[in-house]
């Protein structure tokens, strides 16, 4: 598919093509829209064409990593738990320039496709992913999720290279939003996994797209927690961030889901010694003005989301650290 503009209709077309696995070229006429970020939009394309040489060069620098020769010696097992069916990124993972085995762990809720598919009981994120690491046949284990879409045939090998070059215990890649994602999601993902050109240490870890040496996970298993296993595991370890290993991943913002996720994750933060973000009702009231900027970004519909997150933080403080 070819797009010549980046208006709202074209962005919807782009998202549909990504979800369908259809390559898309941007044949841009005129300037790149100022309301969009090139480092979030261009990685969603497979090629860029424009009559302006300097613009063409600048935009192409944001395209996803291409395949490189010699990757067949790099053996990776991608572990994907799911209860929704075949992972969205299956085709992209199979197109990687390394020897990649896709291991899908399903709880029986839906029929799923993968290189190896096993039905296992859901035991929370920690135990379920650790079980996948033990079943892996690669030297490296890639943890990802069933609604993430890797971009570029070289993104997994970029994680492997970063892991070895940096001497990290684990590395993770950059998440970019879908073309139709809301402004708040776009801004948060940019802060959480910022753009860049080289890997570097970072004091966070995210299993949306993270790579380990298998031997590391066998010696130091993930903790048996229902969620936040990446947060718990990274304590005291050296974590690397590879911003050129791209994956498309974002959820629609919905109050109930945001409340539950925020509550559960903040209880995990308390368990590792982080102070509560909203320790009491006075702090909750004091935090309300901070919700105004995201509401201005996302519109009045964002207000329930902001309140849900604040109440989730407050509820976590009342419930105490997760065990």
PDB file of C-alpha atoms in Angstrom:
ATOM      1  CA  UNK A   1       0.000   0.000   0.000  1.00  0.00           C
ATOM      2  CA  UNK A   2       1.115   3.565  -0.730  1.00  0.00           C
ATOM      3  CA  UNK A   3       0.091   6.627   1.234  1.00  0.00           C
ATOM      4  CA  UNK A   4       0.699  10.147  -0.053  1.00  0.00           C
ATOM      5  CA  UNK A   5      -0.564  12.021   3.017  1.00  0.00           C
ATOM      6  CA  UNK A   6      -0.826  11.547   6.784  1.00  0.00           C
ATOM      7  CA  UNK A   7      -4.292  12.790   7.664  1.00  0.00           C
ATOM      8  CA  UNK A   8      -6.629  10.907   9.970  1.00  0.00           C
ATOM      9  CA  UNK A   9      -8.068   8.699   7.186  1.00  0.00           C
ATOM     10  CA  UNK A  10      -4.559   7.753   6.048  1.00  0.00           C
ATOM     11  CA  UNK A  11      -3.485   6.931   9.609  1.00  0.00           C
ATOM     12  CA  UNK A  12      -6.461   4.593   9.939  1.00  0.00           C
ATOM     13  CA  UNK A  13      -5.450   2.934   6.670  1.00  0.00           C
ATOM     14  CA  UNK A  14      -1.889   2.598   7.933  1.00  0.00           C
ATOM     15  CA  UNK A  15      -3.029   0.902  11.126  1.00  0.00           C
ATOM     16  CA  UNK A  16      -5.210  -1.518   9.179  1.00  0.00           C
ATOM     17  CA  UNK A  17      -2.282  -2.426   6.917  1.00  0.00           C
ATOM     18  CA  UNK A  18      -0.002  -3.002   9.916  1.00  0.00           C
ATOM     19  CA  UNK A  19      -2.501  -5.310  11.582  1.00  0.00           C
ATOM     20  CA  UNK A  20      -2.971  -7.197   8.311  1.00  0.00           C
ATOM     21  CA  UNK A  21       0.782  -7.549   7.748  1.00  0.00           C
ATOM     22  CA  UNK A  22       0.682  -5.519   4.514  1.00  0.00           C
ATOM     23  CA  UNK A  23       3.847  -3.524   3.647  1.00  0.00           C
ATOM     24  CA  UNK A  24       3.261   0.202   3.331  1.00  0.00           C
ATOM     25  CA  UNK A  25       5.231   2.951   1.575  1.00  0.00           C
ATOM     26  CA  UNK A  26       4.977   6.644   2.396  1.00  0.00           C
ATOM     27  CA  UNK A  27       5.160   8.623  -0.868  1.00  0.00           C
ATOM     28  CA  UNK A  28       4.972  12.016   0.797  1.00  0.00           C
ATOM     29  CA  UNK A  29       3.870  15.073  -1.133  1.00  0.00           C
ATOM     30  CA  UNK A  30       4.949  18.282   0.545  1.00  0.00           C
ATOM     31  CA  UNK A  31       6.122  18.704   4.116  1.00  0.00           C
ATOM     32  CA  UNK A  32       5.941  16.254   6.963  1.00  0.00           C
ATOM     33  CA  UNK A  33       3.008  17.267   9.238  1.00  0.00           C
ATOM     34  CA  UNK A  34       4.147  19.250  12.271  1.00  0.00           C
ATOM     35  CA  UNK A  35       1.469  17.678  14.481  1.00  0.00           C
ATOM     36  CA  UNK A  36       3.160  14.262  14.125  1.00  0.00           C
ATOM     37  CA  UNK A  37       6.503  12.946  15.349  1.00  0.00           C
ATOM     38  CA  UNK A  38       8.627  11.382  12.625  1.00  0.00           C
ATOM     39  CA  UNK A  39      10.265   9.012  15.125  1.00  0.00           C
ATOM     40  CA  UNK A  40       6.819   7.587  15.995  1.00  0.00           C
ATOM     41  CA  UNK A  41       5.246   7.492  12.522  1.00  0.00           C
ATOM     42  CA  UNK A  42       8.036   6.618  10.065  1.00  0.00           C
ATOM     43  CA  UNK A  43       8.965   3.318  11.803  1.00  0.00           C
ATOM     44  CA  UNK A  44       5.470   2.135  10.873  1.00  0.00           C
ATOM     45  CA  UNK A  45       6.373   2.301   7.174  1.00  0.00           C
ATOM     46  CA  UNK A  46       8.580  -0.019   5.146  1.00  0.00           C
ATOM     47  CA  UNK A  47       9.818   2.621   2.703  1.00  0.00           C
ATOM     48  CA  UNK A  48       9.751   6.398   2.238  1.00  0.00           C
ATOM     49  CA  UNK A  49       9.688   8.394  -0.988  1.00  0.00           C
ATOM     50  CA  UNK A  50       9.761  12.183  -1.398  1.00  0.00           C
ATOM     51  CA  UNK A  51      11.139  14.689  -3.909  1.00  0.00           C
ATOM     52  CA  UNK A  52      13.017  16.576  -1.183  1.00  0.00           C
ATOM     53  CA  UNK A  53      16.459  14.899  -0.768  1.00  0.00           C
ATOM     54  CA  UNK A  54      17.172  16.256   2.718  1.00  0.00           C
ATOM     55  CA  UNK A  55      13.693  15.353   3.971  1.00  0.00           C
ATOM     56  CA  UNK A  56      13.997  11.914   2.387  1.00  0.00           C
ATOM     57  CA  UNK A  57      17.298  11.289   4.173  1.00  0.00           C
ATOM     58  CA  UNK A  58      15.930  12.514   7.506  1.00  0.00           C
ATOM     59  CA  UNK A  59      12.778  10.412   7.296  1.00  0.00           C
ATOM     60  CA  UNK A  60      14.560   7.258   6.149  1.00  0.00           C
ATOM     61  CA  UNK A  61      16.781   7.425   9.229  1.00  0.00           C
ATOM     62  CA  UNK A  62      13.676   6.484  11.241  1.00  0.00           C
ATOM     63  CA  UNK A  63      12.774   3.381   9.202  1.00  0.00           C
ATOM     64  CA  UNK A  64      12.908   0.062  11.082  1.00  0.00           C
ATOM     65  CA  UNK A  65      16.106  -1.998  11.040  1.00  0.00           C
ATOM     66  CA  UNK A  66      16.570  -4.220   7.996  1.00  0.00           C
ATOM     67  CA  UNK A  67      17.866  -7.790   7.941  1.00  0.00           C
ATOM     68  CA  UNK A  68      21.621  -8.409   7.986  1.00  0.00           C
ATOM     69  CA  UNK A  69      23.527 -11.531   6.897  1.00  0.00           C
ATOM     70  CA  UNK A  70      24.874 -14.068   9.371  1.00  0.00           C
ATOM     71  CA  UNK A  71      21.944 -14.123  11.752  1.00  0.00           C
ATOM     72  CA  UNK A  72      21.287 -17.854  11.436  1.00  0.00           C
ATOM     73  CA  UNK A  73      23.926 -18.437  14.142  1.00  0.00           C
ATOM     74  CA  UNK A  74      21.849 -16.436  16.651  1.00  0.00           C
ATOM     75  CA  UNK A  75      19.219 -18.696  18.256  1.00  0.00           C
ATOM     76  CA  UNK A  76      16.302 -17.043  20.036  1.00  0.00           C
ATOM     77  CA  UNK A  77      13.063 -18.384  21.506  1.00  0.00           C
ATOM     78  CA  UNK A  78      10.225 -15.867  21.691  1.00  0.00           C
ATOM     79  CA  UNK A  79       7.894 -16.660  24.609  1.00  0.00           C
ATOM     80  CA  UNK A  80       4.352 -15.319  24.227  1.00  0.00           C
ATOM     81  CA  UNK A  81       1.591 -16.082  26.747  1.00  0.00           C
ATOM     82  CA  UNK A  82      -1.914 -15.583  25.321  1.00  0.00           C
ATOM     83  CA  UNK A  83      -5.578 -16.161  26.005  1.00  0.00           C
ATOM     84  CA  UNK A  84      -6.716 -14.379  22.826  1.00  0.00           C
ATOM     85  CA  UNK A  85      -5.392 -16.532  20.001  1.00  0.00           C
ATOM     86  CA  UNK A  86      -2.540 -16.209  17.512  1.00  0.00           C
ATOM     87  CA  UNK A  87      -0.106 -13.423  18.475  1.00  0.00           C
ATOM     88  CA  UNK A  88      -0.328 -10.323  16.304  1.00  0.00           C
ATOM     89  CA  UNK A  89       3.446 -10.278  15.799  1.00  0.00           C
ATOM     90  CA  UNK A  90       3.845 -13.901  14.676  1.00  0.00           C
ATOM     91  CA  UNK A  91       4.598 -13.027  11.043  1.00  0.00           C
ATOM     92  CA  UNK A  92       7.050 -10.290  12.002  1.00  0.00           C
ATOM     93  CA  UNK A  93       8.881 -12.627  14.380  1.00  0.00           C
ATOM     94  CA  UNK A  94       9.140 -15.332  11.731  1.00  0.00           C
ATOM     95  CA  UNK A  95      10.661 -12.747   9.359  1.00  0.00           C
ATOM     96  CA  UNK A  96      13.569 -11.917  11.713  1.00  0.00           C
ATOM     97  CA  UNK A  97      17.140 -12.294  10.457  1.00  0.00           C
ATOM     98  CA  UNK A  98      18.028 -14.808  13.180  1.00  0.00           C
ATOM     99  CA  UNK A  99      17.015 -18.368  14.002  1.00  0.00           C
ATOM    100  CA  UNK A 100      13.868 -17.583  15.965  1.00  0.00           C
ATOM    101  CA  UNK A 101      11.492 -20.115  17.502  1.00  0.00           C
ATOM    102  CA  UNK A 102       8.065 -18.768  18.520  1.00  0.00           C
ATOM    103  CA  UNK A 103       6.781 -20.504  21.646  1.00  0.00           C
ATOM    104  CA  UNK A 104       3.134 -19.697  22.378  1.00  0.00           C
ATOM    105  CA  UNK A 105       1.695 -20.540  25.791  1.00  0.00           C
ATOM    106  CA  UNK A 106      -2.094 -20.561  25.845  1.00  0.00           C
ATOM    107  CA  UNK A 107      -4.431 -21.196  28.749  1.00  0.00           C
ATOM    108  CA  UNK A 108      -6.913 -22.843  26.405  1.00  0.00           C
ATOM    109  CA  UNK A 109      -9.087 -19.780  25.989  1.00  0.00           C
ATOM    110  CA  UNK A 110      -8.535 -19.628  22.226  1.00  0.00           C
ATOM    111  CA  UNK A 111      -6.844 -21.450  19.366  1.00  0.00           C
ATOM    112  CA  UNK A 112      -3.379 -20.064  18.684  1.00  0.00           C
ATOM    113  CA  UNK A 113      -0.709 -20.555  16.047  1.00  0.00           C
ATOM    114  CA  UNK A 114       3.050 -20.569  16.620  1.00  0.00           C
ATOM    115  CA  UNK A 115       6.136 -22.652  15.920  1.00  0.00           C
ATOM    116  CA  UNK A 116       5.380 -24.495  19.168  1.00  0.00           C
ATOM    117  CA  UNK A 117       2.089 -24.117  21.020  1.00  0.00           C
ATOM    118  CA  UNK A 118       1.425 -25.517  24.490  1.00  0.00           C
ATOM    119  CA  UNK A 119      -1.659 -25.289  26.646  1.00  0.00           C
ATOM    120  CA  UNK A 120      -0.608 -24.423  30.193  1.00  0.00           C
ATOM    121  CA  UNK A 121      -2.509 -23.224  33.258  1.00  0.00           C
ATOM    122  CA  UNK A 122      -2.264 -19.491  33.877  1.00  0.00           C
ATOM    123  CA  UNK A 123      -0.065 -18.993  36.947  1.00  0.00           C
ATOM    124  CA  UNK A 124       0.506 -15.263  36.674  1.00  0.00           C
ATOM    125  CA  UNK A 125       3.037 -13.444  34.529  1.00  0.00           C
ATOM    126  CA  UNK A 126       6.086 -14.513  36.535  1.00  0.00           C
ATOM    127  CA  UNK A 127       5.618 -18.290  36.692  1.00  0.00           C
ATOM    128  CA  UNK A 128       4.100 -18.552  33.212  1.00  0.00           C
ATOM    129  CA  UNK A 129       6.947 -16.701  31.524  1.00  0.00           C
ATOM    130  CA  UNK A 130       9.525 -18.622  33.544  1.00  0.00           C
ATOM    131  CA  UNK A 131       7.959 -21.858  32.355  1.00  0.00           C
ATOM    132  CA  UNK A 132       8.434 -20.593  28.802  1.00  0.00           C
ATOM    133  CA  UNK A 133      12.100 -19.852  29.494  1.00  0.00           C
ATOM    134  CA  UNK A 134      12.575 -23.426  30.700  1.00  0.00           C
ATOM    135  CA  UNK A 135      10.928 -24.739  27.506  1.00  0.00           C
ATOM    136  CA  UNK A 136      13.045 -22.498  25.257  1.00  0.00           C
ATOM    137  CA  UNK A 137      15.486 -24.061  22.791  1.00  0.00           C
ATOM    138  CA  UNK A 138      17.394 -20.879  21.921  1.00  0.00           C
ATOM    139  CA  UNK A 139      20.432 -19.384  23.626  1.00  0.00           C
ATOM    140  CA  UNK A 140      18.346 -16.252  24.184  1.00  0.00           C
ATOM    141  CA  UNK A 141      14.779 -15.769  25.410  1.00  0.00           C
ATOM    142  CA  UNK A 142      12.620 -12.952  24.080  1.00  0.00           C
ATOM    143  CA  UNK A 143       9.615 -12.074  26.212  1.00  0.00           C
ATOM    144  CA  UNK A 144       6.851 -10.281  24.350  1.00  0.00           C
ATOM    145  CA  UNK A 145       3.052 -10.059  24.364  1.00  0.00           C
ATOM    146  CA  UNK A 146       0.312 -11.211  22.041  1.00  0.00           C
ATOM    147  CA  UNK A 147      -0.756  -7.714  20.931  1.00  0.00           C
ATOM    148  CA  UNK A 148       2.715  -6.341  20.132  1.00  0.00           C
ATOM    149  CA  UNK A 149       4.025  -5.960  16.574  1.00  0.00           C
ATOM    150  CA  UNK A 150       7.831  -5.958  16.084  1.00  0.00           C
ATOM    151  CA  UNK A 151       9.047  -3.610  13.346  1.00  0.00           C
ATOM    152  CA  UNK A 152      11.945  -4.464  11.056  1.00  0.00           C
ATOM    153  CA  UNK A 153      13.609  -7.798  10.334  1.00  0.00           C
ATOM    154  CA  UNK A 154      16.629  -6.796  12.423  1.00  0.00           C
ATOM    155  CA  UNK A 155      14.956  -5.713  15.654  1.00  0.00           C
ATOM    156  CA  UNK A 156      15.466  -8.928  17.634  1.00  0.00           C
ATOM    157  CA  UNK A 157      19.121  -9.197  16.614  1.00  0.00           C
ATOM    158  CA  UNK A 158      19.570  -5.580  17.719  1.00  0.00           C
ATOM    159  CA  UNK A 159      18.516  -6.702  21.202  1.00  0.00           C
ATOM    160  CA  UNK A 160      20.992  -9.595  21.087  1.00  0.00           C
ATOM    161  CA  UNK A 161      23.812  -7.287  19.977  1.00  0.00           C
ATOM    162  CA  UNK A 162      22.984  -4.765  22.702  1.00  0.00           C
ATOM    163  CA  UNK A 163      22.842  -7.481  25.376  1.00  0.00           C
ATOM    164  CA  UNK A 164      26.319  -8.734  24.502  1.00  0.00           C
ATOM    165  CA  UNK A 165      27.967  -5.405  23.705  1.00  0.00           C
ATOM    166  CA  UNK A 166      26.721  -3.792  26.913  1.00  0.00           C
ATOM    167  CA  UNK A 167      27.242  -6.770  29.193  1.00  0.00           C
ATOM    168  CA  UNK A 168      23.693  -6.332  30.464  1.00  0.00           C
ATOM    169  CA  UNK A 169      21.667  -8.886  32.396  1.00  0.00           C
ATOM    170  CA  UNK A 170      18.658  -8.107  30.177  1.00  0.00           C
ATOM    171  CA  UNK A 171      17.700  -5.578  27.512  1.00  0.00           C
ATOM    172  CA  UNK A 172      14.417  -4.185  26.265  1.00  0.00           C
ATOM    173  CA  UNK A 173      13.252  -2.330  23.180  1.00  0.00           C
ATOM    174  CA  UNK A 174      11.304   0.771  22.335  1.00  0.00           C
ATOM    175  CA  UNK A 175       7.510   0.822  22.225  1.00  0.00           C
ATOM    176  CA  UNK A 176       5.854   3.075  19.669  1.00  0.00           C
ATOM    177  CA  UNK A 177       2.121   3.839  19.540  1.00  0.00           C
ATOM    178  CA  UNK A 178      -0.338   2.799  16.882  1.00  0.00           C
ATOM    179  CA  UNK A 179      -1.128   5.453  14.249  1.00  0.00           C
ATOM    180  CA  UNK A 180      -4.498   6.163  15.874  1.00  0.00           C
ATOM    181  CA  UNK A 181      -3.322   6.148  19.513  1.00  0.00           C
ATOM    182  CA  UNK A 182      -4.471   9.054  21.672  1.00  0.00           C
ATOM    183  CA  UNK A 183      -2.145  11.972  22.581  1.00  0.00           C
ATOM    184  CA  UNK A 184      -1.727  10.876  26.214  1.00  0.00           C
ATOM    185  CA  UNK A 185      -0.591   7.399  25.185  1.00  0.00           C
ATOM    186  CA  UNK A 186       1.822   8.892  22.653  1.00  0.00           C
ATOM    187  CA  UNK A 187       3.373  11.216  25.225  1.00  0.00           C
ATOM    188  CA  UNK A 188       3.696   8.498  27.864  1.00  0.00           C
ATOM    189  CA  UNK A 189       5.333   6.006  25.525  1.00  0.00           C
ATOM    190  CA  UNK A 190       7.815   8.663  24.429  1.00  0.00           C
ATOM    191  CA  UNK A 191       8.812   9.182  28.061  1.00  0.00           C
ATOM    192  CA  UNK A 192       8.825   5.483  28.929  1.00  0.00           C
ATOM    193  CA  UNK A 193      10.866   4.338  25.920  1.00  0.00           C
ATOM    194  CA  UNK A 194      12.381   7.449  24.295  1.00  0.00           C
ATOM    195  CA  UNK A 195      13.881   7.542  20.787  1.00  0.00           C
ATOM    196  CA  UNK A 196      17.613   7.159  20.304  1.00  0.00           C
ATOM    197  CA  UNK A 197      20.398   5.637  18.220  1.00  0.00           C
ATOM    198  CA  UNK A 198      22.502   3.606  20.665  1.00  0.00           C
ATOM    199  CA  UNK A 199      21.829   1.256  23.550  1.00  0.00           C
ATOM    200  CA  UNK A 200      22.502   2.436  27.082  1.00  0.00           C
ATOM    201  CA  UNK A 201      21.788   1.413  30.691  1.00  0.00           C
ATOM    202  CA  UNK A 202      18.339   2.199  32.058  1.00  0.00           C
ATOM    203  CA  UNK A 203      16.770   1.556  35.438  1.00  0.00           C
ATOM    204  CA  UNK A 204      13.642  -0.120  34.125  1.00  0.00           C
ATOM    205  CA  UNK A 205      12.635  -3.268  32.271  1.00  0.00           C
ATOM    206  CA  UNK A 206       9.529  -4.048  30.244  1.00  0.00           C
ATOM    207  CA  UNK A 207       8.429  -7.496  29.115  1.00  0.00           C
ATOM    208  CA  UNK A 208       6.493  -6.098  26.182  1.00  0.00           C
ATOM    209  CA  UNK A 209       9.773  -6.630  24.280  1.00  0.00           C
ATOM    210  CA  UNK A 210      12.708  -7.827  26.402  1.00  0.00           C
ATOM    211  CA  UNK A 211      15.595 -10.224  25.832  1.00  0.00           C
ATOM    212  CA  UNK A 212      17.620 -12.379  28.238  1.00  0.00           C
ATOM    213  CA  UNK A 213      20.270 -15.055  27.979  1.00  0.00           C
ATOM    214  CA  UNK A 214      18.456 -18.306  28.704  1.00  0.00           C
ATOM    215  CA  UNK A 215      21.172 -19.393  31.131  1.00  0.00           C
ATOM    216  CA  UNK A 216      20.559 -16.216  33.147  1.00  0.00           C
ATOM    217  CA  UNK A 217      16.879 -17.066  33.595  1.00  0.00           C
ATOM    218  CA  UNK A 218      17.689 -20.637  34.587  1.00  0.00           C
ATOM    219  CA  UNK A 219      20.101 -19.405  37.267  1.00  0.00           C
ATOM    220  CA  UNK A 220      17.946 -16.469  38.361  1.00  0.00           C
ATOM    221  CA  UNK A 221      14.265 -17.262  37.656  1.00  0.00           C
ATOM    222  CA  UNK A 222      11.544 -14.669  37.390  1.00  0.00           C
ATOM    223  CA  UNK A 223       9.723 -14.156  40.697  1.00  0.00           C
ATOM    224  CA  UNK A 224       6.382 -15.993  41.081  1.00  0.00           C
ATOM    225  CA  UNK A 225       4.246 -12.849  41.120  1.00  0.00           C
ATOM    226  CA  UNK A 226       0.979 -12.241  39.233  1.00  0.00           C
ATOM    227  CA  UNK A 227       2.256  -9.045  37.586  1.00  0.00           C
ATOM    228  CA  UNK A 228       5.277  -6.750  37.704  1.00  0.00           C
ATOM    229  CA  UNK A 229       7.737  -9.642  37.424  1.00  0.00           C
ATOM    230  CA  UNK A 230       9.995  -7.477  35.258  1.00  0.00           C
ATOM    231  CA  UNK A 231      10.061  -4.765  37.936  1.00  0.00           C
ATOM    232  CA  UNK A 232      10.874  -7.297  40.655  1.00  0.00           C
ATOM    233  CA  UNK A 233      13.545  -9.158  38.640  1.00  0.00           C
ATOM    234  CA  UNK A 234      15.518  -6.081  37.617  1.00  0.00           C
ATOM    235  CA  UNK A 235      16.313  -5.037  41.192  1.00  0.00           C
ATOM    236  CA  UNK A 236      20.102  -4.951  41.614  1.00  0.00           C
ATOM    237  CA  UNK A 237      20.740  -5.949  38.004  1.00  0.00           C
ATOM    238  CA  UNK A 238      22.186  -4.160  34.997  1.00  0.00           C
ATOM    239  CA  UNK A 239      19.482  -3.476  32.397  1.00  0.00           C
ATOM    240  CA  UNK A 240      20.043  -2.091  28.903  1.00  0.00           C
ATOM    241  CA  UNK A 241      17.715  -0.201  26.597  1.00  0.00           C
ATOM    242  CA  UNK A 242      17.979  -0.546  22.799  1.00  0.00           C
ATOM    243  CA  UNK A 243      15.863   2.227  21.220  1.00  0.00           C
ATOM    244  CA  UNK A 244      16.296   0.866  17.687  1.00  0.00           C
ATOM    245  CA  UNK A 245      14.578  -2.422  18.552  1.00  0.00           C
ATOM    246  CA  UNK A 246      11.046  -1.268  17.795  1.00  0.00           C
ATOM    247  CA  UNK A 247       7.700  -2.786  18.655  1.00  0.00           C
ATOM    248  CA  UNK A 248       4.239  -1.295  18.113  1.00  0.00           C
ATOM    249  CA  UNK A 249       2.236  -1.646  21.304  1.00  0.00           C
ATOM    250  CA  UNK A 250      -0.420   0.479  22.978  1.00  0.00           C
ATOM    251  CA  UNK A 251      -3.768  -0.092  24.655  1.00  0.00           C
ATOM    252  CA  UNK A 252      -6.885   2.074  24.443  1.00  0.00           C
ATOM    253  CA  UNK A 253      -7.236   3.971  27.718  1.00  0.00           C
ATOM    254  CA  UNK A 254     -10.230   2.718  29.720  1.00  0.00           C
ATOM    255  CA  UNK A 255     -10.869   3.639  33.374  1.00  0.00           C
ATOM    256  CA  UNK A 256     -11.523   0.200  34.867  1.00  0.00           C
ATOM    257  CA  UNK A 257      -8.484  -1.402  33.250  1.00  0.00           C
ATOM    258  CA  UNK A 258      -6.311   1.579  34.183  1.00  0.00           C
ATOM    259  CA  UNK A 259      -7.453   1.415  37.815  1.00  0.00           C
ATOM    260  CA  UNK A 260      -6.681  -2.295  38.148  1.00  0.00           C
ATOM    261  CA  UNK A 261      -3.340  -2.092  36.373  1.00  0.00           C
ATOM    262  CA  UNK A 262      -2.214   0.979  38.326  1.00  0.00           C
ATOM    263  CA  UNK A 263      -3.255  -0.538  41.663  1.00  0.00           C
ATOM    264  CA  UNK A 264      -1.506  -3.845  40.993  1.00  0.00           C
ATOM    265  CA  UNK A 265       1.712  -2.334  39.643  1.00  0.00           C
ATOM    266  CA  UNK A 266       1.999   0.193  42.442  1.00  0.00           C
ATOM    267  CA  UNK A 267       1.674  -2.596  44.990  1.00  0.00           C
ATOM    268  CA  UNK A 268       4.652  -4.219  43.274  1.00  0.00           C
ATOM    269  CA  UNK A 269       6.544  -0.924  43.516  1.00  0.00           C
ATOM    270  CA  UNK A 270       5.835  -0.847  47.237  1.00  0.00           C
ATOM    271  CA  UNK A 271       7.167  -4.402  47.508  1.00  0.00           C
ATOM    272  CA  UNK A 272      10.582  -3.321  46.178  1.00  0.00           C
ATOM    273  CA  UNK A 273      10.755  -0.366  48.550  1.00  0.00           C
ATOM    274  CA  UNK A 274       9.514   2.478  46.372  1.00  0.00           C
ATOM    275  CA  UNK A 275       7.541   5.118  48.314  1.00  0.00           C
ATOM    276  CA  UNK A 276       3.785   5.325  47.638  1.00  0.00           C
ATOM    277  CA  UNK A 277       2.879   7.830  44.931  1.00  0.00           C
ATOM    278  CA  UNK A 278      -0.433   8.739  46.614  1.00  0.00           C
ATOM    279  CA  UNK A 279      -0.080   7.691  50.264  1.00  0.00           C
ATOM    280  CA  UNK A 280      -3.334   9.135  51.645  1.00  0.00           C
ATOM    281  CA  UNK A 281      -6.490  11.101  50.833  1.00  0.00           C
ATOM    282  CA  UNK A 282      -4.725  14.431  51.301  1.00  0.00           C
ATOM    283  CA  UNK A 283      -2.152  13.423  48.699  1.00  0.00           C
ATOM    284  CA  UNK A 284      -4.962  12.255  46.414  1.00  0.00           C
ATOM    285  CA  UNK A 285      -6.662  15.649  46.589  1.00  0.00           C
ATOM    286  CA  UNK A 286      -3.338  17.413  46.115  1.00  0.00           C
ATOM    287  CA  UNK A 287      -2.633  15.367  42.989  1.00  0.00           C
ATOM    288  CA  UNK A 288      -5.884  16.329  41.243  1.00  0.00           C
ATOM    289  CA  UNK A 289      -4.523  19.521  39.606  1.00  0.00           C
ATOM    290  CA  UNK A 290      -1.843  17.407  37.941  1.00  0.00           C
ATOM    291  CA  UNK A 291      -4.572  15.654  35.968  1.00  0.00           C
ATOM    292  CA  UNK A 292      -5.434  18.850  34.097  1.00  0.00           C
ATOM    293  CA  UNK A 293      -2.589  18.776  31.570  1.00  0.00           C
ATOM    294  CA  UNK A 294      -3.394  15.250  30.300  1.00  0.00           C
ATOM    295  CA  UNK A 295      -7.069  16.257  30.080  1.00  0.00           C
ATOM    296  CA  UNK A 296      -6.075  19.247  27.964  1.00  0.00           C
ATOM    297  CA  UNK A 297      -4.065  16.861  25.780  1.00  0.00           C
ATOM    298  CA  UNK A 298      -6.672  14.155  25.449  1.00  0.00           C
ATOM    299  CA  UNK A 299      -9.965  15.992  25.954  1.00  0.00           C
ATOM    300  CA  UNK A 300     -12.636  15.606  28.625  1.00  0.00           C
ATOM    301  CA  UNK A 301     -12.828  11.878  27.925  1.00  0.00           C
ATOM    302  CA  UNK A 302      -9.386  11.580  29.525  1.00  0.00           C
ATOM    303  CA  UNK A 303     -10.632  12.840  32.915  1.00  0.00           C
ATOM    304  CA  UNK A 304     -12.057   9.459  34.080  1.00  0.00           C
ATOM    305  CA  UNK A 305      -8.769   7.827  33.083  1.00  0.00           C
ATOM    306  CA  UNK A 306      -6.758  10.269  35.182  1.00  0.00           C
ATOM    307  CA  UNK A 307      -9.032   9.764  38.174  1.00  0.00           C
ATOM    308  CA  UNK A 308      -8.836   5.980  37.770  1.00  0.00           C
ATOM    309  CA  UNK A 309      -5.038   6.081  37.870  1.00  0.00           C
ATOM    310  CA  UNK A 310      -4.963   8.348  40.921  1.00  0.00           C
ATOM    311  CA  UNK A 311      -7.426   6.150  42.796  1.00  0.00           C
ATOM    312  CA  UNK A 312      -5.414   3.089  41.765  1.00  0.00           C
ATOM    313  CA  UNK A 313      -2.276   4.608  43.314  1.00  0.00           C
ATOM    314  CA  UNK A 314      -4.167   5.536  46.478  1.00  0.00           C
ATOM    315  CA  UNK A 315      -5.730   2.082  46.745  1.00  0.00           C
ATOM    316  CA  UNK A 316      -2.299   0.467  46.364  1.00  0.00           C
ATOM    317  CA  UNK A 317      -1.002   2.494  49.308  1.00  0.00           C
ATOM    318  CA  UNK A 318      -3.959   1.373  51.440  1.00  0.00           C
ATOM    319  CA  UNK A 319      -3.574  -2.287  50.448  1.00  0.00           C
ATOM    320  CA  UNK A 320       0.172  -2.304  51.056  1.00  0.00           C
ATOM    321  CA  UNK A 321       3.019  -4.129  49.282  1.00  0.00           C
ATOM    322  CA  UNK A 322       2.228  -7.149  47.135  1.00  0.00           C
ATOM    323  CA  UNK A 323       3.577 -10.452  48.417  1.00  0.00           C
TER     324      UNK A 323
END
